[in-house]
Amino acid sequence: MRILLINPPWIRRQGNIWLNIASVMPPLGLAWLAAQLERAGHQVLILDAHAERLDLEMIAARLRELGSFDLVGITATTSLIGNALAIARLARAEYPQARIILGGVHPTVLPEEVLSEPAVDLVVRGEGEMTLLDIAAGKDQRDIAGISFREGDGFVHNPDRELVPDLDSLAPPAYHLLPMDRYYPAAGAYQRLPAVSMLATRGCPGRCTFCYRLFGKRLRVRSGRRMAEEAKNLQDRFGIREICFYDDTFTAFRKEVLAFLDGLKELQVDLAWSCFSRVDAVDEDLLRRMKASGCHQIMYGVESADPEILKNIGKRITPDLVERAVRMTQAAGIDVRAAFMVGNPGETAESLETTFRFALRLNPDLVVFNIATPFPGTEMYRWADEHGCLTTKDWQQYDFSRPILELPTVSHAVLSGFYRTVYRRFYLRPSYITRRLGKIRSWNDLRQALRGVRGVLNV
């Protein structure tokens, strides 16, 4: 079959910190799907409309240029579902005989909402590689696990698809189908260019109420050796000099992290790299070895300095544990990016200030403050919907920069005011500016700093 996979353009608005500092990274989900389809003999193209900065009119023109397709697959998160459905309509007009498929988090959680769009034929729920192979092979849709579709005046939801037990059994992502020269990390999050993202795991050991576990409750990991080989391929084929691991908890499997480090050394791969982790999933020895292998930054989800709020959101950490992990990471010579989420259940004006003072005490290299956003499918969303705490179901509003929860303990005005001022309060301190200026070693460092300044001033 001839198959087109599309990554919709993202939406960012003025007043959102991510307008200026966000990364543009490969849509790894689509790249993994494409790799399995190619291995099965199908012809696959990926249109990364976000990386190519295409609006809907430009996407329509590109669809006309690309010729006909048998299948069109479109991925969508909650905030992008509007764009994804608009692209489905464009694809239906251009390819009337094609099957239009939507997948990703939002279609998985709300398949009937997505199937209410006449242009959409099927929804793939959850992990999509094996499901899409069945669809492309022409299997009867009634016999395909993990899909939803319309039938008569109703909807059919086939049983869930079992997760891929061995991630190493999958062909590595089809980076060759992507515009590799268009990708770059978030401001302040890299040392070298060109850079791309990788994933070592699927799932997360956490049980936070604000996360939807698309890949199930069981955490799976790729072998460290395979990850090192993939990194070497990226360097040899595309000249990649930095890897950003976007796993929720990269260090969850210590054994495979060490195997990855050993693999980089054995294969003589000289990379700078960064990752996300949890404060309860690192130790001094591991951090030292990561640093020696090129790791220069770790992002920890701190969320709040209020123990009661941490309990409310199921974070299962304490401020003391956060401070211990941050100090260990700093002592190892690795930069810390601390991510906070404000406006959670139980938030007050006082807890906001407590969290800000905690951020000052931690003194990380970078901070991010997002407003708690209850995405569909999460425990937080169910709680908010049941208690009448949602202010809107306009999904484009779910962008981490505006209050979606109506809480009795803190007003929208207080929360929005905190968001508008917290970045300047943290980043425009003379002590911070002096420290960051002292770390500028190249034009690249200066460009990142200027991106960060623009982002702070935009909020």
Tab-separated table of C-alpha atoms in Angstrom:
chain	number	residue	atom	x	y	z
A	1	MET	CA	0.000	0.000	0.000
A	2	ARG	CA	0.926	3.638	-0.393
A	3	ILE	CA	0.583	5.242	3.037
A	4	LEU	CA	0.877	8.831	4.265
A	5	LEU	CA	1.436	9.663	7.944
A	6	ILE	CA	0.884	13.260	9.074
A	7	ASN	CA	2.035	15.206	12.129
A	8	PRO	CA	-0.245	18.273	12.494
A	9	PRO	CA	1.137	21.759	13.102
A	10	TRP	CA	1.201	22.761	16.743
A	11	ILE	CA	-0.635	25.774	18.098
A	12	ARG	CA	1.053	28.263	20.397
A	13	ARG	CA	-0.281	31.621	21.502
A	14	GLN	CA	1.111	34.851	22.853
A	15	GLY	CA	1.666	34.761	26.596
A	16	ASN	CA	2.786	31.106	26.579
A	17	ILE	CA	6.431	30.527	27.512
A	18	TRP	CA	6.644	27.732	24.940
A	19	LEU	CA	6.007	30.150	22.066
A	20	ASN	CA	9.691	31.054	22.007
A	21	ILE	CA	11.564	28.288	23.813
A	22	ALA	CA	9.910	25.023	22.682
A	23	SER	CA	11.684	22.314	20.784
A	24	VAL	CA	10.775	20.940	17.372
A	25	MET	CA	11.552	17.247	17.531
A	26	PRO	CA	10.792	14.199	15.355
A	27	PRO	CA	7.322	12.637	15.707
A	28	LEU	CA	8.781	9.367	16.930
A	29	GLY	CA	5.410	7.638	17.099
A	30	LEU	CA	4.887	8.138	13.367
A	31	ALA	CA	8.504	7.219	12.639
A	32	TRP	CA	8.087	3.930	14.494
A	33	LEU	CA	4.840	3.193	12.640
A	34	ALA	CA	6.519	3.974	9.316
A	35	ALA	CA	9.427	1.644	10.071
A	36	GLN	CA	7.147	-1.331	10.725
A	37	LEU	CA	5.103	-0.604	7.585
A	38	GLU	CA	8.230	-0.329	5.449
A	39	ARG	CA	9.511	-3.612	6.852
A	40	ALA	CA	6.213	-5.189	5.728
A	41	GLY	CA	6.756	-3.904	2.181
A	42	HIS	CA	4.536	-0.831	2.126
A	43	GLN	CA	5.523	2.525	0.623
A	44	VAL	CA	5.384	5.180	3.359
A	45	LEU	CA	5.775	8.943	3.452
A	46	ILE	CA	5.725	11.183	6.541
A	47	LEU	CA	4.534	14.780	6.349
A	48	ASP	CA	5.728	16.643	9.432
A	49	ALA	CA	3.625	19.773	9.048
A	50	HIS	CA	4.865	21.140	12.355
A	51	ALA	CA	8.556	20.910	11.523
A	52	GLU	CA	7.960	22.287	8.037
A	53	ARG	CA	5.820	25.123	9.438
A	54	LEU	CA	2.860	24.346	7.189
A	55	ASP	CA	-0.545	25.907	7.769
A	56	LEU	CA	-3.748	24.241	6.563
A	57	GLU	CA	-3.670	25.931	3.170
A	58	MET	CA	-0.088	24.826	2.625
A	59	ILE	CA	-0.945	21.284	3.765
A	60	ALA	CA	-3.757	21.140	1.185
A	61	ALA	CA	-1.295	22.151	-1.529
A	62	ARG	CA	1.208	19.550	-0.369
A	63	LEU	CA	-1.439	16.812	-0.440
A	64	ARG	CA	-2.172	17.675	-4.055
A	65	GLU	CA	1.542	17.465	-4.899
A	66	LEU	CA	2.142	14.101	-3.222
A	67	GLY	CA	-0.292	12.087	-5.313
A	68	SER	CA	-2.796	9.486	-4.158
A	69	PHE	CA	-2.622	7.234	-1.081
A	70	ASP	CA	-4.471	4.159	0.111
A	71	LEU	CA	-4.183	5.028	3.805
A	72	VAL	CA	-3.710	8.347	5.578
A	73	GLY	CA	-2.799	8.249	9.271
A	74	ILE	CA	-2.894	11.386	11.418
A	75	THR	CA	-1.658	11.627	15.006
A	76	ALA	CA	-3.246	13.942	17.555
A	77	THR	CA	-2.851	15.076	21.126
A	78	THR	CA	-5.702	16.894	22.820
A	79	SER	CA	-4.575	20.414	21.989
A	80	LEU	CA	-3.965	19.419	18.341
A	81	ILE	CA	-7.175	17.509	17.678
A	82	GLY	CA	-8.785	20.492	15.926
A	83	ASN	CA	-5.942	20.711	13.440
A	84	ALA	CA	-5.893	16.933	13.011
A	85	LEU	CA	-9.582	16.816	12.127
A	86	ALA	CA	-9.157	19.738	9.716
A	87	ILE	CA	-6.353	17.797	8.004
A	88	ALA	CA	-8.609	14.717	7.858
A	89	ARG	CA	-11.167	16.778	5.953
A	90	LEU	CA	-8.482	17.981	3.537
A	91	ALA	CA	-7.283	14.409	3.020
A	92	ARG	CA	-10.836	13.182	2.412
A	93	ALA	CA	-11.367	15.843	-0.258
A	94	GLU	CA	-8.053	15.029	-1.958
A	95	TYR	CA	-8.143	11.227	-1.574
A	96	PRO	CA	-11.819	10.175	-1.581
A	97	GLN	CA	-10.949	6.461	-1.835
A	98	ALA	CA	-8.389	6.430	0.981
A	99	ARG	CA	-9.059	5.230	4.516
A	100	ILE	CA	-8.475	8.076	6.946
A	101	ILE	CA	-7.169	6.928	10.346
A	102	LEU	CA	-6.557	8.933	13.512
A	103	GLY	CA	-4.391	7.765	16.388
A	104	GLY	CA	-2.606	9.120	19.416
A	105	VAL	CA	-3.681	10.046	22.913
A	106	HIS	CA	-6.833	12.044	22.188
A	107	PRO	CA	-8.413	9.600	19.703
A	108	THR	CA	-7.576	6.759	22.103
A	109	VAL	CA	-9.380	8.451	24.971
A	110	LEU	CA	-12.314	9.930	23.024
A	111	PRO	CA	-12.761	7.746	19.930
A	112	GLU	CA	-16.455	8.514	19.510
A	113	GLU	CA	-15.829	12.243	19.506
A	114	VAL	CA	-13.208	11.781	16.780
A	115	LEU	CA	-15.378	9.389	14.757
A	116	SER	CA	-18.166	11.959	14.797
A	117	GLU	CA	-16.116	13.688	12.116
A	118	PRO	CA	-17.351	12.082	8.839
A	119	ALA	CA	-13.897	12.341	7.259
A	120	VAL	CA	-12.469	9.860	9.789
A	121	ASP	CA	-12.936	6.163	9.018
A	122	LEU	CA	-11.056	4.518	11.873
A	123	VAL	CA	-9.494	5.295	15.224
A	124	VAL	CA	-6.426	3.353	16.338
A	125	ARG	CA	-6.362	3.175	20.129
A	126	GLY	CA	-3.174	2.869	22.162
A	127	GLU	CA	0.018	1.432	20.748
A	128	GLY	CA	-0.404	1.414	16.994
A	129	GLU	CA	2.347	-0.576	15.268
A	130	MET	CA	0.693	-4.012	15.072
A	131	THR	CA	-2.765	-2.524	14.602
A	132	LEU	CA	-1.729	-0.459	11.609
A	133	LEU	CA	0.007	-3.480	10.082
A	134	ASP	CA	-3.284	-5.388	10.301
A	135	ILE	CA	-5.158	-2.513	8.663
A	136	ALA	CA	-2.598	-2.189	5.864
A	137	ALA	CA	-2.715	-5.954	5.289
A	138	GLY	CA	-6.434	-5.675	4.525
A	139	LYS	CA	-7.663	-7.616	7.536
A	140	ASP	CA	-11.399	-7.341	8.234
A	141	GLN	CA	-11.847	-4.441	10.627
A	142	ARG	CA	-14.127	-6.481	12.858
A	143	ASP	CA	-11.140	-8.747	13.568
A	144	ILE	CA	-8.559	-6.031	14.285
A	145	ALA	CA	-7.813	-5.453	17.967
A	146	GLY	CA	-7.344	-1.871	19.116
A	147	ILE	CA	-9.589	-0.006	16.677
A	148	SER	CA	-12.905	1.837	16.822
A	149	PHE	CA	-15.199	2.622	13.902
A	150	ARG	CA	-18.719	3.668	12.975
A	151	GLU	CA	-21.373	1.087	12.216
A	152	GLY	CA	-24.881	2.210	11.359
A	153	ASP	CA	-25.898	4.876	13.864
A	154	GLY	CA	-23.445	3.705	16.497
A	155	PHE	CA	-19.830	2.909	17.197
A	156	VAL	CA	-17.895	-0.332	17.497
A	157	HIS	CA	-14.929	-0.578	19.867
A	158	ASN	CA	-12.939	-3.738	19.283
A	159	PRO	CA	-11.018	-5.222	22.229
A	160	ASP	CA	-7.793	-3.485	23.208
A	161	ARG	CA	-4.561	-4.495	21.535
A	162	GLU	CA	-1.938	-6.178	23.686
A	163	LEU	CA	1.221	-4.137	24.132
A	164	VAL	CA	4.367	-5.073	22.238
A	165	PRO	CA	6.214	-7.171	24.844
A	166	ASP	CA	9.710	-6.701	23.394
A	167	LEU	CA	10.522	-3.197	22.134
A	168	ASP	CA	13.724	-4.504	20.545
A	169	SER	CA	11.549	-6.540	18.171
A	170	LEU	CA	10.437	-3.314	16.501
A	171	ALA	CA	12.371	-1.820	13.628
A	172	PRO	CA	13.983	1.442	14.804
A	173	PRO	CA	12.208	4.695	13.914
A	174	ALA	CA	12.331	5.639	10.220
A	175	TYR	CA	14.342	8.832	10.664
A	176	HIS	CA	15.150	8.761	6.933
A	177	LEU	CA	11.548	9.751	6.174
A	178	LEU	CA	11.752	12.904	8.304
A	179	PRO	CA	13.089	16.406	7.532
A	180	MET	CA	16.079	15.899	9.813
A	181	ASP	CA	17.487	19.377	9.201
A	182	ARG	CA	14.351	20.961	10.711
A	183	TYR	CA	14.654	19.685	14.279
A	184	TYR	CA	16.099	21.447	17.310
A	185	PRO	CA	15.775	21.177	21.120
A	186	ALA	CA	14.204	23.584	23.601
A	187	ALA	CA	16.177	26.689	24.503
A	188	GLY	CA	18.739	25.944	27.173
A	189	ALA	CA	18.397	22.191	26.777
A	190	TYR	CA	21.327	21.386	24.474
A	191	GLN	CA	25.026	21.895	23.929
A	192	ARG	CA	25.478	20.820	20.327
A	193	LEU	CA	23.665	20.842	17.012
A	194	PRO	CA	22.293	19.059	15.071
A	195	ALA	CA	20.210	17.320	17.708
A	196	VAL	CA	17.236	14.955	17.716
A	197	SER	CA	15.183	13.006	20.227
A	198	MET	CA	15.124	9.315	21.098
A	199	LEU	CA	13.018	7.108	23.352
A	200	ALA	CA	14.424	4.304	25.468
A	201	THR	CA	11.227	3.234	27.241
A	202	ARG	CA	7.473	3.149	26.960
A	203	GLY	CA	5.487	3.860	30.088
A	204	CYS	CA	6.376	5.412	33.425
A	205	PRO	CA	6.779	4.058	36.973
A	206	GLY	CA	4.811	7.038	38.306
A	207	ARG	CA	1.084	7.133	38.954
A	208	CYS	CA	0.515	10.885	38.740
A	209	THR	CA	-3.090	11.973	38.320
A	210	PHE	CA	-2.257	14.419	35.507
A	211	CYS	CA	-0.721	11.810	33.156
A	212	TYR	CA	-2.465	9.445	30.753
A	213	ARG	CA	-0.630	6.160	30.328
A	214	LEU	CA	-1.068	5.539	26.600
A	215	PHE	CA	1.425	2.677	26.784
A	216	GLY	CA	-0.222	0.952	29.720
A	217	LYS	CA	0.844	0.516	33.333
A	218	ARG	CA	3.796	-1.778	32.645
A	219	LEU	CA	7.076	-0.007	31.961
A	220	ARG	CA	9.043	-1.507	29.062
A	221	VAL	CA	12.592	-0.714	27.999
A	222	ARG	CA	14.764	-1.115	24.916
A	223	SER	CA	18.162	-2.691	25.419
A	224	GLY	CA	20.953	-0.246	26.127
A	225	ARG	CA	23.038	-1.758	23.333
A	226	ARG	CA	20.270	-1.160	20.779
A	227	MET	CA	19.971	2.447	21.928
A	228	ALA	CA	23.708	2.982	21.511
A	229	GLU	CA	23.567	1.466	18.020
A	230	GLU	CA	20.677	3.759	17.108
A	231	ALA	CA	22.626	6.769	18.381
A	232	LYS	CA	25.635	5.730	16.290
A	233	ASN	CA	23.427	5.367	13.208
A	234	LEU	CA	22.015	8.843	13.766
A	235	GLN	CA	25.513	10.249	14.031
A	236	ASP	CA	26.913	8.368	11.043
A	237	ARG	CA	23.949	8.956	8.744
A	238	PHE	CA	22.747	12.414	9.750
A	239	GLY	CA	25.678	13.955	11.606
A	240	ILE	CA	23.719	14.133	14.878
A	241	ARG	CA	25.838	15.469	17.745
A	242	GLU	CA	23.247	15.533	20.551
A	243	ILE	CA	20.424	13.273	21.707
A	244	CYS	CA	17.478	14.409	23.833
A	245	PHE	CA	15.815	11.456	25.560
A	246	TYR	CA	12.134	12.260	26.045
A	247	ASP	CA	11.254	9.247	28.188
A	248	ASP	CA	9.230	10.117	31.276
A	249	THR	CA	11.859	8.346	33.413
A	250	PHE	CA	14.992	7.559	31.412
A	251	THR	CA	16.832	6.146	34.427
A	252	ALA	CA	14.078	3.726	35.492
A	253	PHE	CA	16.117	0.744	34.267
A	254	ARG	CA	19.587	1.313	35.685
A	255	LYS	CA	21.029	-1.807	34.021
A	256	GLU	CA	20.044	-0.658	30.534
A	257	VAL	CA	21.263	2.895	31.136
A	258	LEU	CA	24.681	1.479	32.020
A	259	ALA	CA	24.565	-0.780	28.955
A	260	PHE	CA	23.817	2.306	26.856
A	261	LEU	CA	26.807	4.122	28.332
A	262	ASP	CA	29.043	1.113	27.705
A	263	GLY	CA	27.720	0.864	24.153
A	264	LEU	CA	28.517	4.499	23.394
A	265	LYS	CA	32.082	3.939	24.583
A	266	GLU	CA	32.566	0.690	22.675
A	267	LEU	CA	31.113	2.126	19.456
A	268	GLN	CA	33.118	5.347	19.912
A	269	VAL	CA	30.058	7.584	19.750
A	270	ASP	CA	30.865	11.108	20.917
A	271	LEU	CA	27.543	12.669	21.909
A	272	ALA	CA	26.168	15.258	24.247
A	273	TRP	CA	22.829	14.177	25.650
A	274	SER	CA	20.072	15.016	28.119
A	275	CYS	CA	17.111	13.203	29.613
A	276	PHE	CA	14.039	13.404	31.848
A	277	SER	CA	13.879	11.485	35.101
A	278	ARG	CA	12.328	11.268	38.546
A	279	VAL	CA	14.076	12.343	41.727
A	280	ASP	CA	13.564	8.846	43.162
A	281	ALA	CA	15.261	7.129	40.197
A	282	VAL	CA	18.859	8.393	40.388
A	283	ASP	CA	21.894	7.797	42.598
A	284	GLU	CA	25.365	9.305	42.911
A	285	ASP	CA	27.246	6.581	41.049
A	286	LEU	CA	24.800	6.523	38.142
A	287	LEU	CA	24.892	10.315	37.804
A	288	ARG	CA	28.704	10.379	37.742
A	289	ARG	CA	28.798	7.719	35.036
A	290	MET	CA	26.150	9.530	32.996
A	291	LYS	CA	28.148	12.746	33.200
A	292	ALA	CA	31.312	10.984	32.047
A	293	SER	CA	29.403	9.681	29.022
A	294	GLY	CA	28.166	13.079	27.852
A	295	CYS	CA	24.980	13.727	29.852
A	296	HIS	CA	24.839	17.443	30.592
A	297	GLN	CA	21.246	18.028	31.753
A	298	ILE	CA	18.411	16.195	33.520
A	299	MET	CA	14.874	17.465	33.859
A	300	TYR	CA	13.032	16.488	37.037
A	301	GLY	CA	9.297	16.855	37.538
A	302	VAL	CA	9.106	18.670	40.880
A	303	GLU	CA	5.560	20.047	40.468
A	304	SER	CA	5.105	21.583	43.951
A	305	ALA	CA	6.811	22.228	47.274
A	306	ASP	CA	3.595	21.517	49.181
A	307	PRO	CA	3.499	17.897	50.468
A	308	GLU	CA	-0.298	17.859	50.489
A	309	ILE	CA	-0.484	18.917	46.849
A	310	LEU	CA	2.097	16.288	45.898
A	311	LYS	CA	-0.108	13.732	47.617
A	312	ASN	CA	-3.225	15.039	45.841
A	313	ILE	CA	-1.645	14.499	42.419
A	314	GLY	CA	-0.120	11.109	43.236
A	315	LYS	CA	3.447	12.284	42.741
A	316	ARG	CA	4.883	10.046	45.501
A	317	ILE	CA	7.885	12.258	46.230
A	318	THR	CA	8.740	14.769	48.955
A	319	PRO	CA	10.501	18.161	48.855
A	320	ASP	CA	13.398	16.618	50.804
A	321	LEU	CA	13.799	13.902	48.178
A	322	VAL	CA	13.712	16.540	45.441
A	323	GLU	CA	16.425	18.590	47.108
A	324	ARG	CA	18.614	15.537	47.648
A	325	ALA	CA	18.406	14.490	43.974
A	326	VAL	CA	19.034	18.027	42.740
A	327	ARG	CA	22.116	18.397	44.942
A	328	MET	CA	23.462	15.003	43.772
A	329	THR	CA	22.934	15.972	40.147
A	330	GLN	CA	24.605	19.341	40.581
A	331	ALA	CA	27.527	17.715	42.416
A	332	ALA	CA	27.986	15.353	39.452
A	333	GLY	CA	28.340	18.382	37.171
A	334	ILE	CA	25.005	17.875	35.398
A	335	ASP	CA	22.667	20.831	34.892
A	336	VAL	CA	19.184	20.589	36.415
A	337	ARG	CA	15.974	21.676	34.719
A	338	ALA	CA	13.184	21.707	37.306
A	339	ALA	CA	9.595	21.482	36.067
A	340	PHE	CA	6.801	22.798	38.262
A	341	MET	CA	3.044	22.469	37.803
A	342	VAL	CA	0.912	25.044	39.580
A	343	GLY	CA	-2.850	25.188	40.044
A	344	ASN	CA	-3.274	21.594	41.167
A	345	PRO	CA	-6.094	20.569	43.551
A	346	GLY	CA	-5.302	22.091	46.935
A	347	GLU	CA	-3.331	25.026	45.506
A	348	THR	CA	-3.526	28.346	47.374
A	349	ALA	CA	-1.841	31.712	47.011
A	350	GLU	CA	0.392	30.696	49.916
A	351	SER	CA	1.404	27.371	48.337
A	352	LEU	CA	2.297	29.165	45.112
A	353	GLU	CA	4.762	31.333	46.987
A	354	THR	CA	6.095	28.333	48.908
A	355	THR	CA	6.791	26.588	45.603
A	356	PHE	CA	8.492	29.667	44.175
A	357	ARG	CA	10.739	30.027	47.225
A	358	PHE	CA	11.572	26.327	46.944
A	359	ALA	CA	12.598	26.875	43.315
A	360	LEU	CA	14.917	29.653	44.454
A	361	ARG	CA	16.455	27.418	47.098
A	362	LEU	CA	17.031	24.578	44.640
A	363	ASN	CA	18.755	27.068	42.335
A	364	PRO	CA	18.477	24.918	39.193
A	365	ASP	CA	19.916	26.016	35.877
A	366	LEU	CA	16.460	26.188	34.315
A	367	VAL	CA	12.901	26.189	35.606
A	368	VAL	CA	9.597	25.658	33.855
A	369	PHE	CA	6.258	26.572	35.416
A	370	ASN	CA	3.190	25.102	33.719
A	371	ILE	CA	-0.426	25.511	34.778
A	372	ALA	CA	-2.021	22.182	35.723
A	373	THR	CA	-4.042	20.918	32.777
A	374	PRO	CA	-6.502	18.016	33.230
A	375	PHE	CA	-6.242	16.193	29.914
A	376	PRO	CA	-8.986	13.729	28.952
A	377	GLY	CA	-8.228	10.204	30.079
A	378	THR	CA	-6.363	11.245	33.211
A	379	GLU	CA	-7.514	10.762	36.776
A	380	MET	CA	-7.358	14.540	37.233
A	381	TYR	CA	-9.753	15.056	34.312
A	382	ARG	CA	-12.245	12.506	35.655
A	383	TRP	CA	-12.139	14.163	39.073
A	384	ALA	CA	-12.593	17.634	37.600
A	385	ASP	CA	-15.428	16.562	35.297
A	386	GLU	CA	-17.286	14.761	38.090
A	387	HIS	CA	-16.960	17.739	40.444
A	388	GLY	CA	-17.845	20.393	37.864
A	389	CYS	CA	-14.377	21.949	38.011
A	390	LEU	CA	-13.685	22.185	34.264
A	391	THR	CA	-13.936	25.676	32.841
A	392	THR	CA	-13.950	24.550	29.196
A	393	LYS	CA	-13.788	21.597	26.846
A	394	ASP	CA	-12.363	23.690	24.049
A	395	TRP	CA	-9.283	21.533	23.565
A	396	GLN	CA	-7.192	24.304	22.032
A	397	GLN	CA	-7.266	25.989	25.434
A	398	TYR	CA	-5.382	23.034	26.960
A	399	ASP	CA	-1.910	24.480	26.444
A	400	PHE	CA	-0.419	24.653	29.993
A	401	SER	CA	-0.615	28.449	30.108
A	402	ARG	CA	-4.179	29.099	31.281
A	403	PRO	CA	-6.328	27.748	34.122
A	404	ILE	CA	-8.675	24.943	33.110
A	405	LEU	CA	-9.557	23.881	36.670
A	406	GLU	CA	-11.981	25.949	38.738
A	407	LEU	CA	-10.644	25.508	42.275
A	408	PRO	CA	-12.206	26.794	45.520
A	409	THR	CA	-8.776	27.471	47.021
A	410	VAL	CA	-7.232	29.790	44.419
A	411	SER	CA	-8.797	32.133	41.861
A	412	HIS	CA	-7.987	32.225	38.170
A	413	ALA	CA	-6.769	35.786	38.601
A	414	VAL	CA	-4.224	34.787	41.252
A	415	LEU	CA	-3.039	31.756	39.275
A	416	SER	CA	-2.753	33.654	35.990
A	417	GLY	CA	-0.980	36.505	37.737
A	418	PHE	CA	1.532	34.073	39.207
A	419	TYR	CA	2.180	32.537	35.782
A	420	ARG	CA	2.660	35.955	34.155
A	421	THR	CA	5.241	37.070	36.704
A	422	VAL	CA	7.055	33.957	37.937
A	423	TYR	CA	9.432	33.663	35.001
A	424	ARG	CA	10.673	37.232	35.353
A	425	ARG	CA	10.975	36.825	39.114
A	426	PHE	CA	13.189	33.775	38.644
A	427	TYR	CA	15.212	34.532	35.527
A	428	LEU	CA	15.729	38.292	35.828
A	429	ARG	CA	17.459	38.107	39.189
A	430	PRO	CA	20.970	39.648	39.045
A	431	SER	CA	22.496	36.526	40.645
A	432	TYR	CA	20.928	34.251	38.050
A	433	ILE	CA	21.892	36.486	35.127
A	434	THR	CA	25.486	36.618	36.358
A	435	ARG	CA	25.619	32.827	36.692
A	436	ARG	CA	24.208	32.231	33.213
A	437	LEU	CA	26.484	34.774	31.580
A	438	GLY	CA	29.402	32.944	33.142
A	439	LYS	CA	28.345	29.762	31.318
A	440	ILE	CA	28.284	31.287	27.829
A	441	ARG	CA	31.124	29.693	25.882
A	442	SER	CA	29.952	29.944	22.268
A	443	TRP	CA	27.618	31.676	19.844
A	444	ASN	CA	25.295	28.721	20.295
A	445	ASP	CA	25.107	29.409	24.044
A	446	LEU	CA	24.371	33.063	23.325
A	447	ARG	CA	21.608	32.218	20.850
A	448	GLN	CA	19.956	29.933	23.397
A	449	ALA	CA	20.159	32.641	26.056
A	450	LEU	CA	18.502	35.143	23.715
A	451	ARG	CA	15.721	32.652	22.923
A	452	GLY	CA	15.166	32.263	26.641
A	453	VAL	CA	15.038	36.022	27.205
A	454	ARG	CA	12.437	36.406	24.445
A	455	GLY	CA	10.384	33.633	26.004
A	456	VAL	CA	10.454	35.190	29.460
A	457	LEU	CA	9.516	38.628	28.137
A	458	ASN	CA	6.680	37.149	26.070
A	459	VAL	CA	4.836	35.754	29.092
